[in-house]
Coordinates of N, CA and C in Angstrom, one line a residue:
Chain A
Q113 N 34.5 15.9 -21.6 CA 35.2 17.2 -21.8 C 34.2 18.2 -22.4
K114 N 34.1 19.4 -21.8 CA 33.2 20.4 -22.4 C 33.8 20.9 -23.7
E115 N 32.9 21.3 -24.6 CA 33.4 21.8 -25.9 C 34.3 23.1 -25.7
V116 N 33.9 23.9 -24.8 CA 34.6 25.2 -24.5 C 34.9 25.3 -23.1
E117 N 36.2 25.5 -22.7 CA 36.6 25.6 -21.4 C 37.2 27.0 -21.1
Q118 N 36.7 27.6 -20.0 CA 37.1 29.0 -19.7 C 37.3 29.0 -18.2
D119 N 38.4 29.5 -17.7 CA 38.7 29.7 -16.3 C 37.7 30.7 -15.7
P120 N 36.9 30.4 -14.8 CA 35.8 31.3 -14.3 C 36.4 32.4 -13.4
G121 N 37.7 32.3 -13.0 CA 38.3 33.3 -12.1 C 37.7 33.1 -10.7
P122 N 37.5 34.2 -9.9 CA 37.6 35.6 -10.4 C 39.0 36.0 -10.5
L123 N 39.2 37.1 -11.3 CA 40.5 37.6 -11.6 C 40.5 39.1 -11.1
S124 N 41.4 39.5 -10.2 CA 41.5 40.8 -9.7 C 42.8 41.4 -10.0
V125 N 42.8 42.6 -10.7 CA 44.1 43.2 -11.1 C 44.0 44.7 -10.7
P126 N 45.2 45.3 -10.6 CA 45.2 46.8 -10.3 C 45.0 47.6 -11.6
E127 N 44.5 48.7 -11.5 CA 44.3 49.6 -12.7 C 45.6 49.8 -13.4
G128 N 45.5 49.7 -14.8 CA 46.7 49.9 -15.6 C 47.3 48.6 -16.0
A129 N 46.9 47.5 -15.4 CA 47.6 46.2 -15.6 C 47.1 45.7 -17.0
I130 N 47.9 44.7 -17.5 CA 47.5 44.0 -18.7 C 46.8 42.7 -18.3
V131 N 45.7 42.5 -18.9 CA 44.8 41.3 -18.5 C 44.9 40.3 -19.6
S132 N 45.0 39.1 -19.3 CA 44.9 38.0 -20.3 C 43.8 37.0 -19.9
L133 N 42.9 36.9 -20.9 CA 41.8 35.9 -20.7 C 41.8 34.9 -21.7
N134 N 41.5 33.6 -21.4 CA 41.8 32.5 -22.3 C 40.6 31.5 -22.3
C135 N 40.5 30.9 -23.5 CA 39.6 29.8 -23.7 C 40.2 28.7 -24.5
T136 N 39.9 27.4 -24.2 CA 40.3 26.3 -25.0 C 39.1 25.6 -25.5
Y137 N 39.2 25.0 -26.7 CA 38.0 24.3 -27.2 C 38.5 23.0 -27.8
S138 N 37.5 22.1 -28.0 CA 37.8 20.7 -28.5 C 37.3 20.5 -29.9
N139 N 36.3 21.2 -30.3 CA 35.6 21.0 -31.6 C 36.3 21.7 -32.7
S140 N 36.9 20.9 -33.6 CA 37.6 21.4 -34.7 C 36.7 22.2 -35.7
A141 N 35.4 22.0 -35.6 CA 34.5 22.6 -36.5 C 34.3 24.1 -36.2
F142 N 34.7 24.5 -35.0 CA 34.7 25.9 -34.7 C 35.7 26.7 -35.5
Q143 N 35.1 27.7 -36.2 CA 36.0 28.6 -37.1 C 35.9 30.0 -36.8
Y144 N 34.8 30.4 -36.1 CA 34.6 31.8 -35.8 C 34.5 32.0 -34.3
F145 N 35.2 33.1 -33.8 CA 35.5 33.2 -32.4 C 35.1 34.7 -31.9
M146 N 34.4 34.7 -30.8 CA 33.9 36.0 -30.3 C 34.3 36.2 -28.9
W147 N 34.4 37.4 -28.4 CA 34.5 37.8 -27.0 C 33.4 38.8 -26.7
Y148 N 32.6 38.4 -25.7 CA 31.6 39.3 -25.2 C 31.9 39.8 -23.8
R149 N 31.5 41.0 -23.5 CA 31.6 41.5 -22.2 C 30.2 41.6 -21.6
Q150 N 30.0 41.2 -20.3 CA 28.7 41.2 -19.7 C 28.8 41.9 -18.3
Y151 N 28.2 43.0 -18.2 CA 28.2 43.7 -16.9 C 27.1 43.0 -16.1
S152 N 27.2 43.2 -14.8 CA 26.2 42.6 -13.8 C 24.8 42.9 -14.2
R153 N 24.0 41.8 -14.3 CA 22.5 42.0 -14.6 C 22.2 42.6 -15.9
K154 N 23.2 42.5 -16.9 CA 23.0 43.0 -18.2 C 23.2 41.9 -19.2
G155 N 22.8 42.1 -20.5 CA 23.1 41.1 -21.6 C 24.5 41.3 -22.1
P156 N 25.0 40.2 -22.7 CA 26.4 40.3 -23.3 C 26.5 41.3 -24.4
E157 N 27.6 41.9 -24.5 CA 27.9 42.9 -25.5 C 29.1 42.5 -26.3
L158 N 29.0 42.4 -27.6 CA 30.1 41.9 -28.4 C 31.3 42.9 -28.4
L159 N 32.5 42.3 -28.1 CA 33.7 43.1 -28.1 C 34.6 42.9 -29.3
M160 N 34.8 41.6 -29.6 CA 35.7 41.2 -30.7 C 35.1 40.0 -31.4
Y161 N 35.4 40.0 -32.8 CA 34.9 38.9 -33.6 C 36.1 38.5 -34.5
T162 N 36.6 37.3 -34.5 CA 37.7 36.9 -35.3 C 37.4 35.6 -36.0
Y163 N 38.1 35.5 -37.1 CA 38.0 34.2 -37.9 C 39.4 33.6 -38.1
S164 N 40.4 34.3 -38.5 CA 41.7 33.8 -38.8 C 42.5 33.5 -37.6
S165 N 43.4 32.6 -37.7 CA 44.4 32.5 -36.7 C 45.3 33.8 -36.7
G166 N 45.8 34.2 -35.6 CA 46.6 35.4 -35.5 C 45.9 36.4 -34.6
N167 N 46.3 37.7 -34.7 CA 45.9 38.7 -33.8 C 44.9 39.7 -34.5
K168 N 44.0 40.2 -33.7 CA 43.1 41.3 -34.2 C 43.1 42.4 -33.0
E169 N 43.3 43.6 -33.4 CA 43.4 44.7 -32.4 C 42.3 45.7 -32.5
D170 N 41.7 46.1 -31.4 CA 40.7 47.2 -31.4 C 40.9 48.0 -30.2
G171 N 41.6 49.1 -30.3 CA 41.9 50.0 -29.2 C 42.7 49.3 -28.1
R172 N 42.2 49.2 -26.9 CA 43.0 48.5 -25.8 C 42.8 47.0 -25.9
F173 N 42.0 46.5 -26.8 CA 41.7 45.0 -26.8 C 42.4 44.4 -28.0
T174 N 43.0 43.2 -27.7 CA 43.6 42.4 -28.7 C 43.0 40.9 -28.6
A175 N 42.5 40.4 -29.7 CA 42.0 39.0 -29.7 C 43.1 38.2 -30.4
Q176 N 43.4 37.0 -29.9 CA 44.3 36.1 -30.5 C 43.7 34.8 -30.7
V177 N 43.9 34.2 -31.8 CA 43.4 32.9 -32.1 C 44.5 31.9 -32.6
D178 N 44.6 30.8 -32.0 CA 45.6 29.8 -32.4 C 44.8 28.5 -32.7
K179 N 44.4 28.3 -33.9 CA 43.5 27.2 -34.3 C 44.3 25.8 -34.2
S180 N 45.6 25.8 -34.4 CA 46.3 24.6 -34.3 C 46.3 24.1 -32.8
S181 N 46.3 25.0 -31.9 CA 46.3 24.6 -30.4 C 44.9 24.6 -29.9
K182 N 43.9 25.1 -30.6 CA 42.5 25.2 -30.2 C 42.5 26.1 -28.9
Y183 N 43.0 27.3 -29.1 CA 43.2 28.2 -28.0 C 43.0 29.6 -28.4
I184 N 42.2 30.4 -27.7 CA 41.9 31.8 -28.0 C 42.2 32.6 -26.8
S185 N 42.6 33.9 -27.0 CA 42.9 34.8 -25.9 C 42.3 36.2 -26.2
L186 N 42.1 36.9 -25.1 CA 41.7 38.3 -25.2 C 42.7 39.0 -24.2
F187 N 43.4 40.0 -24.7 CA 44.3 40.9 -23.9 C 43.6 42.2 -23.8
I188 N 43.7 42.8 -22.6 CA 43.2 44.1 -22.3 C 44.4 44.9 -21.8
R189 N 44.8 46.0 -22.5 CA 45.9 46.8 -22.1 C 45.4 47.9 -21.2
D190 N 46.2 48.5 -20.4 CA 45.9 49.6 -19.5 C 44.4 49.5 -19.0
S191 N 44.2 48.4 -18.3 CA 42.9 48.1 -17.8 C 42.4 49.2 -16.8
Q192 N 41.1 49.4 -16.9 CA 40.4 50.5 -16.2 C 39.3 49.9 -15.3
P193 N 38.9 50.5 -14.2 CA 37.8 50.0 -13.4 C 36.5 49.7 -14.2
S194 N 36.3 50.5 -15.3 CA 35.1 50.3 -16.1 C 35.2 49.0 -16.9
D195 N 36.4 48.3 -16.9 CA 36.5 47.0 -17.5 C 36.0 45.9 -16.6
S196 N 35.7 46.2 -15.4 CA 35.2 45.2 -14.5 C 33.9 44.6 -14.9
A197 N 33.9 43.3 -15.3 CA 32.8 42.7 -15.9 C 33.1 41.2 -16.0
T198 N 32.1 40.4 -16.5 CA 32.4 39.0 -16.9 C 32.7 39.0 -18.4
Y199 N 33.7 38.3 -18.8 CA 34.1 38.2 -20.2 C 33.8 36.7 -20.6
L200 N 33.0 36.6 -21.7 CA 32.6 35.4 -22.2 C 33.2 35.1 -23.6
C201 N 33.9 34.0 -23.8 CA 34.3 33.6 -25.1 C 33.1 32.8 -25.7
A202 N 33.0 32.9 -27.1 CA 31.9 32.2 -27.8 C 32.5 31.8 -29.1
M203 N 32.0 30.7 -29.7 CA 32.5 30.2 -30.9 C 31.4 29.4 -31.7
T204 N 31.6 29.4 -33.0 CA 30.7 28.7 -33.9 C 31.4 28.2 -35.1
G205 N 30.8 27.2 -35.7 CA 31.2 26.7 -37.0 C 30.0 26.5 -37.9
N206 N 29.3 27.6 -38.0 CA 27.9 27.5 -38.7 C 27.0 26.7 -37.9
T207 N 27.1 26.6 -36.6 CA 26.3 26.0 -35.6 C 25.8 27.0 -34.6
P208 N 24.9 26.8 -33.8 CA 24.6 27.7 -32.7 C 25.8 28.1 -31.9
L209 N 25.9 29.3 -31.4 CA 27.0 29.8 -30.6 C 27.1 28.9 -29.4
V210 N 28.4 28.6 -29.1 CA 28.7 27.9 -27.8 C 29.6 28.8 -27.0
F211 N 29.2 29.0 -25.8 CA 29.8 30.0 -24.9 C 30.7 29.2 -23.8
G212 N 31.8 29.9 -23.4 CA 32.4 29.5 -22.2 C 31.6 29.9 -21.0
K213 N 32.1 29.5 -19.8 CA 31.4 29.9 -18.5 C 31.6 31.4 -18.2
G214 N 32.6 32.0 -18.8 CA 32.8 33.4 -18.4 C 33.9 33.5 -17.4
T215 N 34.7 34.6 -17.5 CA 35.7 34.9 -16.4 C 35.3 36.3 -15.8
R216 N 35.2 36.3 -14.5 CA 34.8 37.5 -13.8 C 36.1 38.3 -13.5
L217 N 36.1 39.5 -14.0 CA 37.3 40.4 -13.9 C 37.0 41.6 -13.0
S218 N 37.8 41.9 -12.1 CA 37.7 43.1 -11.3 C 39.0 43.9 -11.4
V219 N 38.9 45.2 -11.8 CA 40.0 46.1 -12.0 C 39.9 47.1 -10.8
I220 N 40.9 47.1 -10.0 CA 40.9 47.9 -8.7 C 41.6 49.2 -8.9
A221 N 40.9 50.3 -8.6 CA 41.5 51.6 -8.8 C 42.6 51.9 -7.7
Chain B
E292 N 18.5 53.9 -34.2 CA 18.3 52.5 -34.3 C 18.0 51.9 -32.9
T293 N 16.9 51.2 -32.8 CA 16.5 50.6 -31.5 C 17.2 49.3 -31.3
G294 N 17.8 49.0 -30.1 CA 18.4 47.8 -29.9 C 17.4 46.7 -29.5
V295 N 17.9 45.5 -29.1 CA 17.0 44.4 -28.7 C 16.4 44.7 -27.3
T296 N 15.1 44.6 -27.2 CA 14.4 44.8 -25.9 C 13.7 43.6 -25.5
Q297 N 13.6 43.4 -24.2 CA 13.0 42.2 -23.6 C 12.1 42.6 -22.5
S298 N 11.0 41.9 -22.3 CA 10.1 42.1 -21.2 C 9.5 40.8 -20.7
P299 N 9.2 40.7 -19.4 CA 9.5 41.7 -18.4 C 11.0 41.6 -18.0
T300 N 11.4 42.5 -17.1 CA 12.8 42.5 -16.6 C 13.0 41.4 -15.6
H301 N 12.0 41.3 -14.7 CA 12.1 40.2 -13.7 C 10.7 39.5 -13.6
L302 N 10.8 38.3 -13.1 CA 9.6 37.5 -13.0 C 9.7 36.5 -11.9
I303 N 8.7 36.3 -11.1 CA 8.8 35.3 -10.1 C 7.6 34.4 -10.3
K304 N 7.8 33.1 -10.4 CA 6.8 32.1 -10.6 C 7.0 30.9 -9.6
T305 N 6.0 30.1 -9.5 CA 6.1 28.9 -8.7 C 6.1 27.7 -9.6
R306 N 6.7 26.6 -9.0 CA 6.8 25.3 -9.8 C 5.5 24.9 -10.4
G307 N 5.5 24.4 -11.6 CA 4.3 24.0 -12.3 C 3.6 25.0 -13.1
Q308 N 3.9 26.3 -12.9 CA 3.3 27.4 -13.6 C 3.9 27.5 -15.0
Q309 N 3.3 28.3 -15.8 CA 3.7 28.6 -17.2 C 4.2 30.0 -17.3
V310 N 5.1 30.3 -18.2 CA 5.6 31.7 -18.3 C 5.8 32.0 -19.8
T311 N 5.6 33.3 -20.1 CA 5.9 33.8 -21.5 C 6.8 35.0 -21.4
L312 N 7.9 34.9 -22.1 CA 8.9 36.0 -22.2 C 8.8 36.6 -23.6
R313 N 9.1 37.9 -23.7 CA 8.9 38.6 -25.0 C 10.2 39.3 -25.4
C314 N 10.4 39.4 -26.7 CA 11.6 40.0 -27.2 C 11.3 40.8 -28.5
S315 N 11.8 42.0 -28.6 CA 11.7 42.7 -29.8 C 13.1 42.8 -30.4
S316 N 13.2 42.4 -31.7 CA 14.5 42.4 -32.3 C 15.0 43.8 -32.7
Q317 N 16.3 43.9 -33.0 CA 16.9 45.1 -33.4 C 16.3 45.4 -34.8
S318 N 16.1 46.7 -35.1 CA 15.6 47.1 -36.4 C 16.5 46.5 -37.6
G319 N 15.8 45.9 -38.6 CA 16.4 45.3 -39.7 C 16.9 43.9 -39.5
H320 N 16.7 43.3 -38.3 CA 17.1 41.9 -38.0 C 15.9 41.0 -38.2
N321 N 16.1 39.8 -38.8 CA 14.9 38.9 -39.0 C 15.1 37.6 -38.3
T322 N 16.1 37.5 -37.5 CA 16.4 36.2 -36.8 C 16.5 36.5 -35.3
V323 N 15.9 35.7 -34.5 CA 16.0 35.8 -33.0 C 16.4 34.4 -32.4
S324 N 17.4 34.5 -31.5 CA 17.8 33.3 -30.8 C 17.6 33.5 -29.3
W325 N 17.2 32.5 -28.7 CA 17.0 32.5 -27.2 C 18.1 31.7 -26.5
Y326 N 18.5 32.2 -25.4 CA 19.5 31.5 -24.5 C 19.1 31.5 -23.1
Q327 N 19.5 30.5 -22.4 CA 19.3 30.4 -20.9 C 20.7 30.6 -20.3
Q328 N 20.8 31.5 -19.3 CA 22.1 31.7 -18.6 C 21.8 31.4 -17.1
A329 N 22.2 30.3 -16.6 CA 22.2 30.0 -15.2 C 23.3 30.8 -14.5
L330 N 23.1 31.0 -13.2 CA 24.1 31.8 -12.4 C 25.5 31.2 -12.5
G331 N 26.4 32.0 -12.9 CA 27.8 31.5 -12.9 C 28.1 30.7 -14.2
Q332 N 27.2 30.7 -15.1 CA 27.4 29.9 -16.4 C 27.4 30.8 -17.6
G333 N 27.8 30.3 -18.7 CA 27.7 31.0 -20.0 C 26.3 30.7 -20.5
P334 N 25.8 31.6 -21.4 CA 24.5 31.3 -22.1 C 24.5 30.0 -22.8
Q335 N 23.3 29.3 -22.7 CA 23.1 28.1 -23.5 C 22.0 28.3 -24.5
F336 N 22.3 27.8 -25.7 CA 21.3 28.0 -26.8 C 20.1 27.2 -26.6
I337 N 18.9 27.9 -26.7 CA 17.6 27.2 -26.6 C 17.1 26.9 -28.0
F338 N 16.8 27.9 -28.7 CA 16.4 27.7 -30.1 C 16.5 29.1 -30.9
Q339 N 16.3 29.0 -32.2 CA 16.4 30.2 -33.0 C 15.2 30.2 -34.0
Y340 N 14.7 31.4 -34.2 CA 13.6 31.6 -35.2 C 14.1 32.5 -36.3
Y341 N 13.7 32.1 -37.5 CA 14.1 32.8 -38.7 C 12.8 32.8 -39.6
R342 N 12.3 34.0 -39.9 CA 11.1 34.2 -40.7 C 10.0 33.3 -40.2
E343 N 9.8 33.4 -38.9 CA 8.6 32.7 -38.2 C 8.7 31.2 -38.1
E344 N 9.9 30.6 -38.5 CA 10.0 29.2 -38.4 C 11.2 28.9 -37.4
E345 N 11.1 27.8 -36.7 CA 12.2 27.3 -35.9 C 13.3 26.9 -36.8
N346 N 14.5 27.4 -36.5 CA 15.7 27.2 -37.3 C 16.9 26.6 -36.5
G347 N 16.6 25.6 -35.7 CA 17.6 25.0 -34.9 C 17.2 25.1 -33.4
R348 N 17.6 24.0 -32.7 CA 17.2 23.9 -31.3 C 18.3 23.2 -30.5
G349 N 18.5 23.7 -29.3 CA 19.5 23.1 -28.4 C 18.9 22.0 -27.6
N350 N 19.6 21.6 -26.6 CA 19.2 20.4 -25.8 C 18.3 20.8 -24.7
F351 N 17.1 21.3 -25.1 CA 16.1 21.7 -24.1 C 14.8 20.9 -24.4
P352 N 14.0 20.5 -23.3 CA 12.8 19.7 -23.5 C 11.7 20.5 -24.2
P353 N 10.7 19.7 -24.7 CA 9.6 20.4 -25.5 C 8.8 21.4 -24.7
R354 N 8.9 21.3 -23.4 CA 8.1 22.3 -22.6 C 8.7 23.8 -22.9
F355 N 9.8 23.9 -23.5 CA 10.3 25.1 -24.0 C 9.9 25.3 -25.4
S356 N 9.1 26.3 -25.7 CA 8.6 26.5 -27.0 C 8.7 28.0 -27.4
G357 N 8.5 28.3 -28.6 CA 8.7 29.7 -29.0 C 7.8 30.0 -30.2
L358 N 7.8 31.3 -30.5 CA 7.0 31.9 -31.6 C 7.8 33.0 -32.2
Q359 N 7.7 33.3 -33.5 CA 8.2 34.5 -34.0 C 7.1 35.1 -34.8
F360 N 6.9 36.4 -34.7 CA 5.8 37.1 -35.4 C 6.2 37.8 -36.7
P361 N 5.3 38.2 -37.5 CA 5.7 38.8 -38.8 C 6.6 40.0 -38.7
N362 N 6.5 40.7 -37.5 CA 7.4 41.9 -37.3 C 8.7 41.5 -36.7
Y363 N 9.0 40.1 -36.6 CA 10.2 39.5 -36.2 C 10.4 39.5 -34.7
S364 N 9.4 40.1 -33.9 CA 9.5 39.9 -32.5 C 9.2 38.5 -32.1
S365 N 9.5 38.1 -30.9 CA 9.5 36.7 -30.5 C 9.0 36.5 -29.1
E366 N 8.5 35.3 -28.8 CA 8.1 34.9 -27.5 C 8.8 33.6 -27.2
L367 N 9.2 33.4 -25.9 CA 9.6 32.1 -25.3 C 8.6 31.7 -24.3
N368 N 8.1 30.5 -24.4 CA 7.1 30.0 -23.5 C 7.7 28.8 -22.8
V369 N 7.6 28.7 -21.5 CA 8.0 27.6 -20.7 C 6.9 27.1 -19.9
N370 N 6.5 25.8 -20.1 CA 5.4 25.2 -19.4 C 6.0 24.4 -18.2
A371 N 5.1 24.1 -17.2 CA 5.5 23.2 -16.1 C 6.8 23.6 -15.5
L372 N 6.9 24.8 -15.1 CA 8.2 25.3 -14.6 C 8.8 24.5 -13.5
E373 N 10.1 24.3 -13.5 CA 10.9 23.6 -12.5 C 11.8 24.6 -11.9
L374 N 12.3 24.2 -10.7 CA 13.2 25.1 -9.9 C 14.5 25.4 -10.8
D375 N 15.0 24.4 -11.5 CA 16.2 24.6 -12.3 C 16.0 25.5 -13.5
D376 N 14.7 25.9 -13.8 CA 14.5 26.9 -14.8 C 14.8 28.3 -14.4
S377 N 15.1 28.5 -13.1 CA 15.5 29.8 -12.6 C 16.8 30.2 -13.3
A378 N 16.8 31.4 -14.0 CA 18.0 31.8 -14.8 C 17.7 33.1 -15.5
L379 N 18.7 33.7 -16.1 CA 18.5 34.8 -17.0 C 18.2 34.3 -18.4
Y380 N 17.2 34.8 -19.0 CA 16.8 34.4 -20.3 C 17.1 35.5 -21.3
L381 N 18.0 35.2 -22.2 CA 18.5 36.2 -23.1 C 18.0 36.0 -24.5
C382 N 17.7 37.1 -25.2 CA 17.2 37.1 -26.5 C 18.3 37.8 -27.3
A383 N 18.6 37.3 -28.5 CA 19.6 37.9 -29.4 C 19.1 38.0 -30.8
S384 N 19.3 39.1 -31.5 CA 18.8 39.2 -32.8 C 20.0 39.3 -33.8
S385 N 19.8 38.9 -35.0 CA 20.8 39.0 -36.0 C 20.2 39.2 -37.4
A386 N 21.0 39.7 -38.3 CA 20.5 39.9 -39.7 C 20.9 38.6 -40.4
F387 N 20.2 37.6 -40.2 CA 20.5 36.2 -40.7 C 20.6 36.2 -42.2
R388 N 21.8 35.9 -42.7 CA 21.9 35.8 -44.2 C 22.3 34.4 -44.6
G389 N 21.8 33.5 -43.8 CA 22.0 32.1 -44.1 C 23.1 31.4 -43.3
A390 N 23.7 32.1 -42.3 CA 24.8 31.5 -41.6 C 24.7 31.9 -40.1
N391 N 25.0 31.0 -39.2 CA 25.0 31.3 -37.8 C 26.2 32.2 -37.4
T392 N 27.0 32.5 -38.4 CA 28.2 33.3 -38.1 C 27.8 34.8 -38.0
D393 N 26.6 35.2 -38.4 CA 26.2 36.6 -38.3 C 26.3 37.0 -36.8
T394 N 26.7 38.3 -36.6 CA 26.8 38.8 -35.3 C 25.5 38.9 -34.6
Q395 N 25.4 38.4 -33.4 CA 24.2 38.4 -32.6 C 24.3 39.6 -31.6
Y396 N 23.2 40.3 -31.5 CA 23.1 41.4 -30.5 C 22.1 41.0 -29.4
F397 N 22.6 41.1 -28.2 CA 21.8 40.6 -27.1 C 20.9 41.7 -26.4
G398 N 19.8 41.3 -25.9 CA 19.0 42.2 -25.1 C 19.5 42.1 -23.7
P399 N 18.8 42.8 -22.7 CA 19.2 42.9 -21.4 C 18.8 41.6 -20.6
G400 N 17.9 40.8 -21.1 CA 17.5 39.6 -20.4 C 16.3 39.8 -19.5
T401 N 15.7 38.6 -19.3 CA 14.6 38.5 -18.3 C 15.1 37.6 -17.2
R402 N 15.1 38.1 -16.0 CA 15.5 37.2 -14.8 C 14.3 36.5 -14.3
L403 N 14.3 35.2 -14.4 CA 13.1 34.3 -14.0 C 13.6 33.6 -12.7
T404 N 12.7 33.7 -11.7 CA 12.9 33.0 -10.5 C 11.8 32.0 -10.3
V405 N 12.0 30.8 -10.1 CA 11.0 29.8 -9.8 C 11.1 29.3 -8.4
L406 N 10.0 29.5 -7.7 CA 10.0 29.1 -6.2 C 9.2 27.8 -6.0

């Protein structure tokens, strides 16, 4: 079993839809959770960084962490074509970052 | 404030050759981490440099080596290139304060193709 599992998609949604992206993990030592956005042929860009279980909101983005279930989510409200990218979850427990495979999202105008 | 920069952007090599990739860290950052991202995969940690010393290494063979310079820029060297080394190589810098939990800022990457 991989340490971090992420559905690679691809996921295609209409503009304005709510998008839900998810990762599960197996290592209980992971305590810090991140979501990165990566446009084609670019480096990853940090979107959200969370520690506690619960929700963290930043504009149209909400990150959710459930440590008891070892499950994290990223919600995107009112999705825009400019949100089309690959979304990577990443996590650490004072160890090197471990990434999921990424979910490729397309938002269709 | 200048972000993380990497050079070259693209590189084509043949099997058995050696390659050097370069990274300039973001202003004020003293830690550089290198990652390999194969097509359709997430980045995989290669190693990290902090104050010119290796500070952790992932599951990569010794033919992957690195350096960090006094200005905190860094190099990744790969010897005896193999076809499977074809990937996007990412550099990330952070203001390392003793924890891997510091936010890492990524450069645009170098795309290496091995023929």
